[in-house]
Short mmCIF file of C-alpha atoms and ligand atoms in Angstrom, two decimals:
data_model
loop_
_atom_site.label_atom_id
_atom_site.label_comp_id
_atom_site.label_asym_id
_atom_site.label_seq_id
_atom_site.Cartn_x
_atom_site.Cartn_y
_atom_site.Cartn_z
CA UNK A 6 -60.41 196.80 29.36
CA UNK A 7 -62.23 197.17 32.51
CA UNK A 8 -61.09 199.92 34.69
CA UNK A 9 -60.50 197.56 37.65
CA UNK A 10 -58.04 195.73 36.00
CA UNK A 11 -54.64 197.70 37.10
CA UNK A 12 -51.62 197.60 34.40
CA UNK A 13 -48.29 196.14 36.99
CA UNK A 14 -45.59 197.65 36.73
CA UNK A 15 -43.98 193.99 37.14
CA UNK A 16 -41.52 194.24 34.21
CA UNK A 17 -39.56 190.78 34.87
CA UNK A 18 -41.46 187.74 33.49
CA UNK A 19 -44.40 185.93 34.88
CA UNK A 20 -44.12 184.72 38.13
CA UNK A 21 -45.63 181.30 37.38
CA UNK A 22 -43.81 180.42 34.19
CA UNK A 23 -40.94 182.98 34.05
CA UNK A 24 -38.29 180.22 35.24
CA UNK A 25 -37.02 179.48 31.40
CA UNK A 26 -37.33 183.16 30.39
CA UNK A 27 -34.59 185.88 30.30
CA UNK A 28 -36.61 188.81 28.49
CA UNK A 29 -39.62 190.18 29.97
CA UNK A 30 -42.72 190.23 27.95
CA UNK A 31 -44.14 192.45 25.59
CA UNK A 32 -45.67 195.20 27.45
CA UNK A 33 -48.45 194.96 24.65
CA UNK A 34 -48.22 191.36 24.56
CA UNK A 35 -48.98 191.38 28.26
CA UNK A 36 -52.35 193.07 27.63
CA UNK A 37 -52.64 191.30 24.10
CA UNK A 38 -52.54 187.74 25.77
CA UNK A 39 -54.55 188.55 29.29
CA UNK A 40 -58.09 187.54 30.01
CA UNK A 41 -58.60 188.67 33.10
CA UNK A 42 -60.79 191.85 31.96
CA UNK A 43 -63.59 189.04 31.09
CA UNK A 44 -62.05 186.30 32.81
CA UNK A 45 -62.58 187.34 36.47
CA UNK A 46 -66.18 186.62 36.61
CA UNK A 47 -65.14 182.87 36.47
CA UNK A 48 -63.60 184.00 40.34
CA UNK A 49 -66.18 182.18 42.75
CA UNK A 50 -65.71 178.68 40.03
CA UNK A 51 -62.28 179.09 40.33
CA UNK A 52 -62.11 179.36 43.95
CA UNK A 53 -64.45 176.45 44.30
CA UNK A 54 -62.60 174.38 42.13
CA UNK A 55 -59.18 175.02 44.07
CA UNK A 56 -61.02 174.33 47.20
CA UNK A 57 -61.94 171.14 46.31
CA UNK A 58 -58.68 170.26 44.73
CA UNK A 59 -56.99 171.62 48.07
CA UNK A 60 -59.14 168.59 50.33
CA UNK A 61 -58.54 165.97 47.74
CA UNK A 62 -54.85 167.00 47.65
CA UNK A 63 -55.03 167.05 51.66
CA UNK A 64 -56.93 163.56 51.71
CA UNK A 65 -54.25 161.80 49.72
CA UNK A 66 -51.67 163.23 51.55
CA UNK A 67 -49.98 165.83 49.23
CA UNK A 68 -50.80 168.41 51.81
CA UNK A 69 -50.79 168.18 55.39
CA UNK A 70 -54.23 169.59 57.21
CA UNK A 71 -52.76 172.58 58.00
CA UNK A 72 -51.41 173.40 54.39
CA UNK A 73 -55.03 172.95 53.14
CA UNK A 74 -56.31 174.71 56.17
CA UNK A 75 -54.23 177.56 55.38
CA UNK A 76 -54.75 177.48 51.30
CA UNK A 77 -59.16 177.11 52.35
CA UNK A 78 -58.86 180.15 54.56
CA UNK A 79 -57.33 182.43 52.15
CA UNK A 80 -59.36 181.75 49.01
CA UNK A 81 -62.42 182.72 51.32
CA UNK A 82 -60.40 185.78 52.17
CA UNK A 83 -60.03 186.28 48.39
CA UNK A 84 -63.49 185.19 47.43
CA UNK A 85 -64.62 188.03 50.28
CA UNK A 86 -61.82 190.78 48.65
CA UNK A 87 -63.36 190.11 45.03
CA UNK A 88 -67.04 190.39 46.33
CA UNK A 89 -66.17 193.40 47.72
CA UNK A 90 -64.53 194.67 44.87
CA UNK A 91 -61.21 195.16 46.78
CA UNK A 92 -59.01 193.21 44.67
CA UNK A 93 -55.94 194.30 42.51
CA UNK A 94 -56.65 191.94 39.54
CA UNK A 95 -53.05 192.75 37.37
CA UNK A 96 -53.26 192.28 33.65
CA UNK A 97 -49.54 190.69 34.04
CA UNK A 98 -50.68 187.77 35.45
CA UNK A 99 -52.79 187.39 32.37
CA UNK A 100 -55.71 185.31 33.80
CA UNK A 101 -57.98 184.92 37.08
CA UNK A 102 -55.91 181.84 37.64
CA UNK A 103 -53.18 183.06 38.21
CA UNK A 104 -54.00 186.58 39.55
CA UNK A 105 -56.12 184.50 42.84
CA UNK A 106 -53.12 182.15 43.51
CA UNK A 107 -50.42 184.94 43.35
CA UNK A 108 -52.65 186.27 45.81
CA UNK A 109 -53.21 183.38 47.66
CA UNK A 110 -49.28 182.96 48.51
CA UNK A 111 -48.86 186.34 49.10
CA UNK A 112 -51.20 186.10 52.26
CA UNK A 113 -50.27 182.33 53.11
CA UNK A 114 -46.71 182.16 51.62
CA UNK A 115 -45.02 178.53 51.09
CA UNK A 116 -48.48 176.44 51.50
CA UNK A 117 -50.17 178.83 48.59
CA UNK A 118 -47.38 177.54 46.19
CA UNK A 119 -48.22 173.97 47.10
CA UNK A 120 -52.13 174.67 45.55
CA UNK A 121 -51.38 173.83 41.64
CA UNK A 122 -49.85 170.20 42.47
CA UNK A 123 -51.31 167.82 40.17
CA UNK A 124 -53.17 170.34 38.05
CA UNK A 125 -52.48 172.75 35.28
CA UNK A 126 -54.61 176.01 34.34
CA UNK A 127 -55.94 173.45 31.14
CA UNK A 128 -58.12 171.69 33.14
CA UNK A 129 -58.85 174.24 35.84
CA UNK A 130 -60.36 176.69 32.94
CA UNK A 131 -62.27 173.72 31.61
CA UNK A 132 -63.41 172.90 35.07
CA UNK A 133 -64.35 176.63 35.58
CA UNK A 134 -66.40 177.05 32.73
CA UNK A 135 -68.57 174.00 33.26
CA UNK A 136 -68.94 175.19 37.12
CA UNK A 137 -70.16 178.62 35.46
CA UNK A 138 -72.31 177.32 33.02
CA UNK A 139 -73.86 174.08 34.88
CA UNK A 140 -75.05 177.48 37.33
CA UNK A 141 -76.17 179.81 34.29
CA UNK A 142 -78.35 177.09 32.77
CA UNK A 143 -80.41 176.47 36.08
CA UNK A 144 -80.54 180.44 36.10
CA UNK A 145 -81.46 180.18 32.50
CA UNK A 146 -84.17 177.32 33.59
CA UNK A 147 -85.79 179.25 36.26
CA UNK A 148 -86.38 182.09 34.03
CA UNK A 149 -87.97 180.05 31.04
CA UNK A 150 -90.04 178.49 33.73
CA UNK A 151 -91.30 181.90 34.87
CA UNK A 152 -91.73 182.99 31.03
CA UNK A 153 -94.08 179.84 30.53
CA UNK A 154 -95.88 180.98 33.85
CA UNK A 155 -96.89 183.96 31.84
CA UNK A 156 -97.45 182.62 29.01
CA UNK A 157 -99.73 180.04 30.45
CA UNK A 158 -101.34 182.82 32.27
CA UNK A 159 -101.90 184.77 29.73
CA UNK A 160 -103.34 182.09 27.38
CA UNK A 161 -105.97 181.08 30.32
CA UNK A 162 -107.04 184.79 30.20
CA UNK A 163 -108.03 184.20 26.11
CA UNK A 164 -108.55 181.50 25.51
CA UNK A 165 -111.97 181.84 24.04
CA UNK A 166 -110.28 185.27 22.29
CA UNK A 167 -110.49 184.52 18.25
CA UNK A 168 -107.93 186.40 16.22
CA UNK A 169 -107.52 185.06 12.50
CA UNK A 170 -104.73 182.08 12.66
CA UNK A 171 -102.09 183.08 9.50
CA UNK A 172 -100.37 181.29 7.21
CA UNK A 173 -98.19 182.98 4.69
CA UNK A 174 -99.35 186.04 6.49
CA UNK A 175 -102.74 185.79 5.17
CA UNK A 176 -105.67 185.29 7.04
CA UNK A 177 -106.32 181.29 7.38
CA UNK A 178 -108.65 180.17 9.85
CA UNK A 179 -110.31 181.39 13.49
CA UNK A 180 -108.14 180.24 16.15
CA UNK A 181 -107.87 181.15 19.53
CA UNK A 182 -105.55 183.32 21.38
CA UNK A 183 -104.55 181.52 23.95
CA UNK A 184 -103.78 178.46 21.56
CA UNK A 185 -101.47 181.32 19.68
CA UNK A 186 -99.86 181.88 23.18
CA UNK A 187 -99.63 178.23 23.97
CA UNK A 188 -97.71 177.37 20.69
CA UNK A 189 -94.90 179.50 22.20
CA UNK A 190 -94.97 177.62 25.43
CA UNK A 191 -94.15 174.43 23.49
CA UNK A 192 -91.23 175.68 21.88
CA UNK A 193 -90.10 176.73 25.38
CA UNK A 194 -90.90 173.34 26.34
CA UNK A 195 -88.19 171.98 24.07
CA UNK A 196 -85.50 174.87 24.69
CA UNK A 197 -85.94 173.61 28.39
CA UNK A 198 -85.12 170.18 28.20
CA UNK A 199 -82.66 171.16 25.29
CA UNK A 200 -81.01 172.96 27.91
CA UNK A 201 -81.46 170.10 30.68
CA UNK A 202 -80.02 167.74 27.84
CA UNK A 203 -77.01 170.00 27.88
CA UNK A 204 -76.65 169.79 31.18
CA UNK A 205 -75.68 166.35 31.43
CA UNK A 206 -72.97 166.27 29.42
CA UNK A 207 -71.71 169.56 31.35
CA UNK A 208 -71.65 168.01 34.58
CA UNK A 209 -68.75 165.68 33.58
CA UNK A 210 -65.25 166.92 34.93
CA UNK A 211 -61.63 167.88 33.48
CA UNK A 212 -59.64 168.50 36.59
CA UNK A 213 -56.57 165.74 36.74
CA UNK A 214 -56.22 165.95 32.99
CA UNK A 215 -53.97 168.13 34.51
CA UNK A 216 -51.73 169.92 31.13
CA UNK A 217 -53.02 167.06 28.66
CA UNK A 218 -51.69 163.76 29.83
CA UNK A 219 -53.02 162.89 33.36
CA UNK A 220 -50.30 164.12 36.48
CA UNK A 221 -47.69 161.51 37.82
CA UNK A 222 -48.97 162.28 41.43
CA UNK A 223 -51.77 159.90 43.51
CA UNK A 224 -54.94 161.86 42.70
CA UNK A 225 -58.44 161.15 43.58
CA UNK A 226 -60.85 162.47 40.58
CA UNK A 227 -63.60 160.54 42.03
CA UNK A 228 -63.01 162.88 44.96
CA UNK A 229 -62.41 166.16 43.75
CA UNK A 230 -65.72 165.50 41.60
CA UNK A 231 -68.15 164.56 44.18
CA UNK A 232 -66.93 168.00 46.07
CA UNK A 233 -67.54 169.83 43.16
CA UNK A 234 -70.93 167.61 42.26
CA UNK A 235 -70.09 166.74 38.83
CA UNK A 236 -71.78 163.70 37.44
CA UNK A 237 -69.26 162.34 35.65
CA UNK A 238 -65.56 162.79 35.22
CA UNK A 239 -64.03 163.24 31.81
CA UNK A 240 -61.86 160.14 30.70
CA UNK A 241 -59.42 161.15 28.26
CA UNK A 242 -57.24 164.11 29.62
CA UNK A 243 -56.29 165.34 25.78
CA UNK A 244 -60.30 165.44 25.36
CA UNK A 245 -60.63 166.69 28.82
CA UNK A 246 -58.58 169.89 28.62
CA UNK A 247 -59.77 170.39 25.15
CA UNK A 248 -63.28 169.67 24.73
CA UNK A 249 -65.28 172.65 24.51
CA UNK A 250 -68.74 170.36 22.52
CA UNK A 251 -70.52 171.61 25.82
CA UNK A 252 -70.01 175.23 24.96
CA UNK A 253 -71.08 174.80 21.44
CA UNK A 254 -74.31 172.59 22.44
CA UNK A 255 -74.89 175.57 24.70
CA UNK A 256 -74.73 178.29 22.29
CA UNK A 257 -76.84 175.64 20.06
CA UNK A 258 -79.71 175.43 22.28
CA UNK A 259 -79.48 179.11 23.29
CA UNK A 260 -79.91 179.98 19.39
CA UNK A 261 -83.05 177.85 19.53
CA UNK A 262 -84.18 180.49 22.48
CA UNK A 263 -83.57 183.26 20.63
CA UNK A 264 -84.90 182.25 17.11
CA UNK A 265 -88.11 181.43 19.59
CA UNK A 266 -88.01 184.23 21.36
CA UNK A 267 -87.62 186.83 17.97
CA UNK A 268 -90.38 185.05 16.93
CA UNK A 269 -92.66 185.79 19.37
CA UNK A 270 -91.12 189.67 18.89
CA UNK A 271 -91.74 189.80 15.46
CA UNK A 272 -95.41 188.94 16.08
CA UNK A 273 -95.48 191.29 19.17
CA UNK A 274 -94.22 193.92 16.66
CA UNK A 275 -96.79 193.87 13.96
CA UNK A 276 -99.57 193.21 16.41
CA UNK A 277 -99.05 196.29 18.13
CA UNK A 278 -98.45 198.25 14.71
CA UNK A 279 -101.75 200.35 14.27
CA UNK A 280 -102.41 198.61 11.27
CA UNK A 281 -102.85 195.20 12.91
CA UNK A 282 -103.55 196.33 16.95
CA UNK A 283 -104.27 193.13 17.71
CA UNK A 284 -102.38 194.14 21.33
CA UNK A 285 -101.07 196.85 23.19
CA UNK A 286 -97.97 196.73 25.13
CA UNK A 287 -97.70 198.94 28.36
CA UNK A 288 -95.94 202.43 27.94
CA UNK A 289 -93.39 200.72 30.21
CA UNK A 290 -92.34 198.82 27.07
CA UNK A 291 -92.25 200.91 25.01
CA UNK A 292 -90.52 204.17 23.79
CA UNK A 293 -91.27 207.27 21.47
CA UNK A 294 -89.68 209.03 19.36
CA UNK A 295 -87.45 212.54 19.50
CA UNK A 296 -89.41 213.62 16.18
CA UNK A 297 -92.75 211.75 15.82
CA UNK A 298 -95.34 212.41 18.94
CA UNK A 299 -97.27 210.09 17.41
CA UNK A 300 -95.00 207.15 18.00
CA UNK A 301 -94.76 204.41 20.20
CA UNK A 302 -92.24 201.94 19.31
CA UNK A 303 -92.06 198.27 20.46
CA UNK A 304 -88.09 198.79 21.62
CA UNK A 305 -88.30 195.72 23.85
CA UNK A 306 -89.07 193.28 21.56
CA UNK A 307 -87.17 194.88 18.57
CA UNK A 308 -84.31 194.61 20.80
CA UNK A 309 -85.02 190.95 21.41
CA UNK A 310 -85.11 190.35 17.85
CA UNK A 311 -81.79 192.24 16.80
CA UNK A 312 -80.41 190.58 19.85
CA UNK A 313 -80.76 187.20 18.09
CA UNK A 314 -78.33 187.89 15.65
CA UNK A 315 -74.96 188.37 18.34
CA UNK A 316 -76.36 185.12 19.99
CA UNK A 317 -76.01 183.23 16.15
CA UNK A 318 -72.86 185.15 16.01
CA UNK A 319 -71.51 183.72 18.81
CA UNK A 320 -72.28 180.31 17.83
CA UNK A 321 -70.68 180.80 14.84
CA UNK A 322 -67.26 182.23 16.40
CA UNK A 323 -66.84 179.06 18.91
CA UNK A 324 -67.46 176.71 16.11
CA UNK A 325 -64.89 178.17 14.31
CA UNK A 326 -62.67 178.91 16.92
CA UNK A 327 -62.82 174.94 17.88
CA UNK A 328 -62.52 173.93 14.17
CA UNK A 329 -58.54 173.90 13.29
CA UNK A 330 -57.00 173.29 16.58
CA UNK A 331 -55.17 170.47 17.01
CA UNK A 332 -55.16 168.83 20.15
CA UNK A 333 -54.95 169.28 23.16
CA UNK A 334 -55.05 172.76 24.99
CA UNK A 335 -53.91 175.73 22.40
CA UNK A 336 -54.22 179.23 23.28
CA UNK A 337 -57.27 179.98 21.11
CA UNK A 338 -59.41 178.32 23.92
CA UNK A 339 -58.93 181.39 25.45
CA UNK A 340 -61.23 183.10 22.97
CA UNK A 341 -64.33 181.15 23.82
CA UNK A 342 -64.97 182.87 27.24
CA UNK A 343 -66.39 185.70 25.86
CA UNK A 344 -69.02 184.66 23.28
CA UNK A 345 -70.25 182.52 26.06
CA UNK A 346 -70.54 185.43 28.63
CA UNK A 347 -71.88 187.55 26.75
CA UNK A 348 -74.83 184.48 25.18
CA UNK A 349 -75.38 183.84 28.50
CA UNK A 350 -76.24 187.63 29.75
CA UNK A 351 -78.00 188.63 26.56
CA UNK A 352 -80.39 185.16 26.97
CA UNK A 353 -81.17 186.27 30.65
CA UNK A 354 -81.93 189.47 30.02
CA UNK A 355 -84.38 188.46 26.99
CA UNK A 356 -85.76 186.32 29.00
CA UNK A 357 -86.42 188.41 32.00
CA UNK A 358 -87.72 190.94 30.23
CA UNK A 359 -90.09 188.80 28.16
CA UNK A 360 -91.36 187.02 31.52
CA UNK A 361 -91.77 190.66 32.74
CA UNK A 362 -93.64 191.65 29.83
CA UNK A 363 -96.04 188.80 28.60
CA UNK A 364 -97.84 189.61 31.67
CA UNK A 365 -98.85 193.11 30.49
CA UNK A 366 -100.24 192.43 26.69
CA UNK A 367 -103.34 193.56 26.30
CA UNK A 368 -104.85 191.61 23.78
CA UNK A 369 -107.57 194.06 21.24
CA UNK A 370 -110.32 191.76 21.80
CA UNK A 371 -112.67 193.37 19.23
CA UNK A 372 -109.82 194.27 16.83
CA UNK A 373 -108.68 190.88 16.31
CA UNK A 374 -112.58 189.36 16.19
CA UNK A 375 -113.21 191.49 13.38
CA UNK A 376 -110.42 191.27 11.39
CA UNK A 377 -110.72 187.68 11.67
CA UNK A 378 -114.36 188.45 9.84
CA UNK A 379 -112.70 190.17 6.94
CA UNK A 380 -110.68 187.72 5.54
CA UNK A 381 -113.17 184.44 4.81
CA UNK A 382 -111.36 182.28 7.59
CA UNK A 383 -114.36 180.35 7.67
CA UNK A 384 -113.95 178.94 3.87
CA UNK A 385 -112.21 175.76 5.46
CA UNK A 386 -115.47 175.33 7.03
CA UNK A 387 -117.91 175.77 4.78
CA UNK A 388 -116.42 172.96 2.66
CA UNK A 389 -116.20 170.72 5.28
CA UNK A 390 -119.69 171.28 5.91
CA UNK A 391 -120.34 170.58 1.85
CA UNK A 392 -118.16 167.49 2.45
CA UNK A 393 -120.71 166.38 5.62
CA UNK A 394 -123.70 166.62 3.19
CA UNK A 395 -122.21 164.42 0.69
CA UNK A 396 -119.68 166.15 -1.65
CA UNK A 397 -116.10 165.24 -2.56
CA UNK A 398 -113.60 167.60 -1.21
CA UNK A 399 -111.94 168.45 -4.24
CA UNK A 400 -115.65 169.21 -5.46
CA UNK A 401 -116.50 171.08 -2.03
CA UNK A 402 -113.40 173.36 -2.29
CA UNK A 403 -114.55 174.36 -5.93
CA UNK A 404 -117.74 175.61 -4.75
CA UNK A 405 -116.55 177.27 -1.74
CA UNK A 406 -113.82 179.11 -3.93
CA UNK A 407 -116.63 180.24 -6.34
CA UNK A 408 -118.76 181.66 -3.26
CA UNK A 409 -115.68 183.63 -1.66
CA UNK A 410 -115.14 184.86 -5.40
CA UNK A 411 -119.15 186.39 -5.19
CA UNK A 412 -118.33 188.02 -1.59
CA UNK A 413 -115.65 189.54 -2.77
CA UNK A 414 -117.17 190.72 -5.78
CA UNK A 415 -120.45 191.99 -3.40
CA UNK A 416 -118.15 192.94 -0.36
CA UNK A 417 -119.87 190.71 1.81
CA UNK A 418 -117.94 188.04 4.37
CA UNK A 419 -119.34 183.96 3.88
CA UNK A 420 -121.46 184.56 6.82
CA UNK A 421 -122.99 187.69 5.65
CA UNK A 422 -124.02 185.85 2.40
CA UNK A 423 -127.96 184.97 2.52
CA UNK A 424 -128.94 181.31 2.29
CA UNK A 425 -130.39 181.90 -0.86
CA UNK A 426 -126.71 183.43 -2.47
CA UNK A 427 -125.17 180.53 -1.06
CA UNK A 428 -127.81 177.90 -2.59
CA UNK A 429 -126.52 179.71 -6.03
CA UNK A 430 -123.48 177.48 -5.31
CA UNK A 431 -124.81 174.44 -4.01
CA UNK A 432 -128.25 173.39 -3.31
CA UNK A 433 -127.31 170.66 -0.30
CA UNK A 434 -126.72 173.92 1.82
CA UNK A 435 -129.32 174.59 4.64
CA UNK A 436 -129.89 176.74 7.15
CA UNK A 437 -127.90 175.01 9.48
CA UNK A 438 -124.76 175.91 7.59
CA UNK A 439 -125.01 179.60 9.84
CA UNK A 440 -123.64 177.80 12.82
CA UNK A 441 -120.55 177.03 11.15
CA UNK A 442 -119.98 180.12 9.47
CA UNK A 443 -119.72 182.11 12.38
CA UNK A 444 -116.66 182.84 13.92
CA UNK A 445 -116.99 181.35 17.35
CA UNK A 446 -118.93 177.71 15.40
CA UNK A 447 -115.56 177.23 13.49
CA UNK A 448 -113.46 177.89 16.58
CA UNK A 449 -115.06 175.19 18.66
CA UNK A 450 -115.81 172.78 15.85
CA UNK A 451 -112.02 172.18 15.97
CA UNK A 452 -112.24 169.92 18.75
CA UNK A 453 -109.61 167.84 19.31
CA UNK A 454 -106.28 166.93 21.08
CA UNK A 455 -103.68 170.03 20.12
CA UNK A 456 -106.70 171.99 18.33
CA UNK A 457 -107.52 175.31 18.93
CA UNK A 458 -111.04 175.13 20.68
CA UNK A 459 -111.23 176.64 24.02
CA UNK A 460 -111.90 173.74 25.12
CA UNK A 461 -109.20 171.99 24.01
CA UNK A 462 -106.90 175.25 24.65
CA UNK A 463 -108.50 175.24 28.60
CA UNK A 464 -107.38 171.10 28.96
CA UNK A 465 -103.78 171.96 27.27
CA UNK A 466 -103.06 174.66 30.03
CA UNK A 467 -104.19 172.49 32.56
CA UNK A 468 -102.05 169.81 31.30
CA UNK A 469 -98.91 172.05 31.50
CA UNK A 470 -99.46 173.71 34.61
CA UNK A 471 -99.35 170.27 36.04
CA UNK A 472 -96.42 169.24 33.99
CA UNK A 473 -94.64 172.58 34.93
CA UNK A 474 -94.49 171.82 38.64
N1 LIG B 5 -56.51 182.03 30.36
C1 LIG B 5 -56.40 180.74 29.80
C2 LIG B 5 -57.71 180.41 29.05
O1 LIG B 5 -58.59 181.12 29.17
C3 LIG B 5 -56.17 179.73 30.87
C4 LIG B 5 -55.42 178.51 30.42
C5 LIG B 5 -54.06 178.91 29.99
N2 LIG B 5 -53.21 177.81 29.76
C6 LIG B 5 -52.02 177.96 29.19
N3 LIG B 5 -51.29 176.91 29.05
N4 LIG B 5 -51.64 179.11 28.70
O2 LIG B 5 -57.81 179.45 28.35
#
């Protein structure tokens, strides 16, 4: 419970519902049943909404000018008090709802009362939360679009950088490192219009579901959503006041992120282990340790990783919050607010502080070039060469196995063999077969649209710098 959030005193019921009530509430119930400690942040959507509602209201003739004159000037006078942290928010009127019109008719009076015609706090929390979110994901966008920035920056840098490509953590083949940077940029690619996909179907709007049936007064949706610039406005008030798929798709795509994003920090992690120091990340990054003065620990992008796990967490609480209720609005709605806060500031911050950081990897030129020497990436190679000069695969992979079997055995790489050790295998093999033995001859012999050449690395980033803008 924030500490700005002031306990009333108010012992009768609730203002706004109290009518049918002879017992006050609960003192713990009060605080048991508010949302206004995490609820308050949806202030400037809420505000917006009612403003909008207010000159639709006003426009059909449910409020005179004046009235919605009145009811516009003191939500900016609210708006203003919360900005400048000078608002009482009271727990006993549970919600920001109802905390910013009990406000609103104590500095207006009789017109402030007017405000909820034709409405009900169902659809104005749905309303709210899309408001919040359709903002958060264009927040959300900008950042992914600085993060590929980086990354497409970086990958430029090395692109003709050759670290040994891994599958099953093994050494596999040379690639490059800006193709292993540009891989990431691709799944950012698809988180981004994941997220613009999710957009669409945020951008539709609840308000004149009103409780769950539609309101018996002369509204204009069409209206109320142009001034709010939704899309779309939802057409079934039970689904309206009770649909929270946009949430969930949400959290969805911002699980993607994050399983992305841990990704990338796992990698980040063991590359800058001493073992592999493939990179080194800025002291900035990093931390030590109270014991060890040896140490210097990736924190950010451990962090990044564990962080991955609350975002899947919160997933997995709004699916299940949304999976038993009936419809239309039940009180358990309440209980998706703060999974989705708190998704949506732990995927900004990861993201800002990978953009911030992607910049400063240093990739271990040298350390990555010769580990990629150790581990016979150029095998792959060597039988495709066998396979140029006539052999069967299946044949060519056979030989190559046995010659990787003699380096071993004599410590030396496939490129260190003589031609004369390698003619012990197979006597089609020349002198030529050097040039694709070598580390930088594999690289660039993979030549082709999504390979890893530096060539074809160079034309991708070109490709999605133009595609970015
Ligand atoms: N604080 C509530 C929520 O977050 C607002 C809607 C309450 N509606 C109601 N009928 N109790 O969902």
């Amino acid at each position: 419970m924030t500490n700005n959030t002031q306990n009333s005193n108010q012992t009768q019921a609730n203002q706004s519902w109290g009518g049918r009530f002879s017992e006050p509430t609960d003192e713990f119930v009060k605080i048991f049943g508010a949302s206004v400690f995490f609820d308050k942040i949806l202030a400037p959507y809420d505000i917006q909404g009612s403003i909008a509602h207010a000159t639709m209201l006003q426009e059909v003739g449910l409020l005179t000018e004046d009235e919605k004159n009145q009811i516009i000037k003191g939500l900016e006078q609210i708006l203003a008090e919360i900005n400048a942290d000078e608002f009482e928010w009271s727990v006993a009127l549970e919600d920001v709802h109802m905390n910013i019109e009990s406000r609103l008719t104590k500095l207006i009076g009789n017109a402030g009362k007017k405000l909820h015609t034709g409405r009900s706090r169902n659809d104005q929390v749905a309303t709210d939360i899309r408001l919040y979110l359709r903002d958060q994901v264009d927040d959300i966008l900008a950042e992914i679009n600085r993060l590929q920035i980086a990354l497409l920056d970086l990958a430029e840098q090395e692109a003709s950088t050759i670290l040994p490509g891994f599958t099953h953590l093994q050494a596999a083949q040379p690639i490059s490192f800006g193709h292993h940077m540009m891989a990431y940029f691709e799944m950012l690619s698809r988180d981004a219009e994941r997220l613009v996909d999710t957009r669409k179907r945020m951008n539709s709007m609840p308000l004149g579901s009103a409780a769950l049936a539609g309101t018996t007064y002369p509204i204009n949706r069409e209206r109320t959503a142009q001034l709010l610039g939704f899309e779309r406005i939802c057409l079934n008030s039970l689904d309206g006041v009770s649909d929270r798929d946009f949430a969930i798709e949400f959290l969805s795509a911002a699980s993607i992120i994050m399983m992305h994003l841990s990704r990338f920090s796992e990698e980040l992690i063991l590359w800058s282990s001493a073992q592999f120091h493939f990179i080194e990340l800025p002291d900035s990054f990093c931390t030590g340790s109270s014991i060890m003065p040896q140490k210097k620990n990736p924190d950010v992008p451990e962090l990044v990783r564990g962080k991955t796990g609350r975002v899947y967490g919160n997933l997995t609480s709004m699916l299940t919050i949304m999976k038993s209720q009936p419809l239309a609005y039940n009180k358990d709605n309440q209980e998706d607010k703060e999974p989705l806060f708190d998704t949506v500031d732990t995927l900004k911050a990861c993201l800002r502080v990978f953009a911030d950081m992607v910049p400063t990897i240093e990739a271990q030129r040298d350390t990555m070039y010769n580990s990629c020497k150790k581990g016979y990436t150029t095998a792959t190679d060597l039988a495709d060469y066998l396979v140029n000069k006539g052999l069967a695969f299946r044949d060519a992979h056979e030989v190559v196995g046995k010659s990787v079997s003699y380096g071993i055995e004599h410590q030396k790489d496939l490129a260190e063999l003589s031609l004369e050790e390698l003619q012990l295998f197979d006597d089609r093999i020349e002198n030529d077969v050097f040039d694709i033995l070598s580390l930088e001859g594999s690289l660039c012999a993979r030549d082709h649209l999504g390979a890893t050449s530096p060539n074809q690395v160079k034309k991708a980033i070109k490709a999605a710098r133009k595609k970015l803008i």
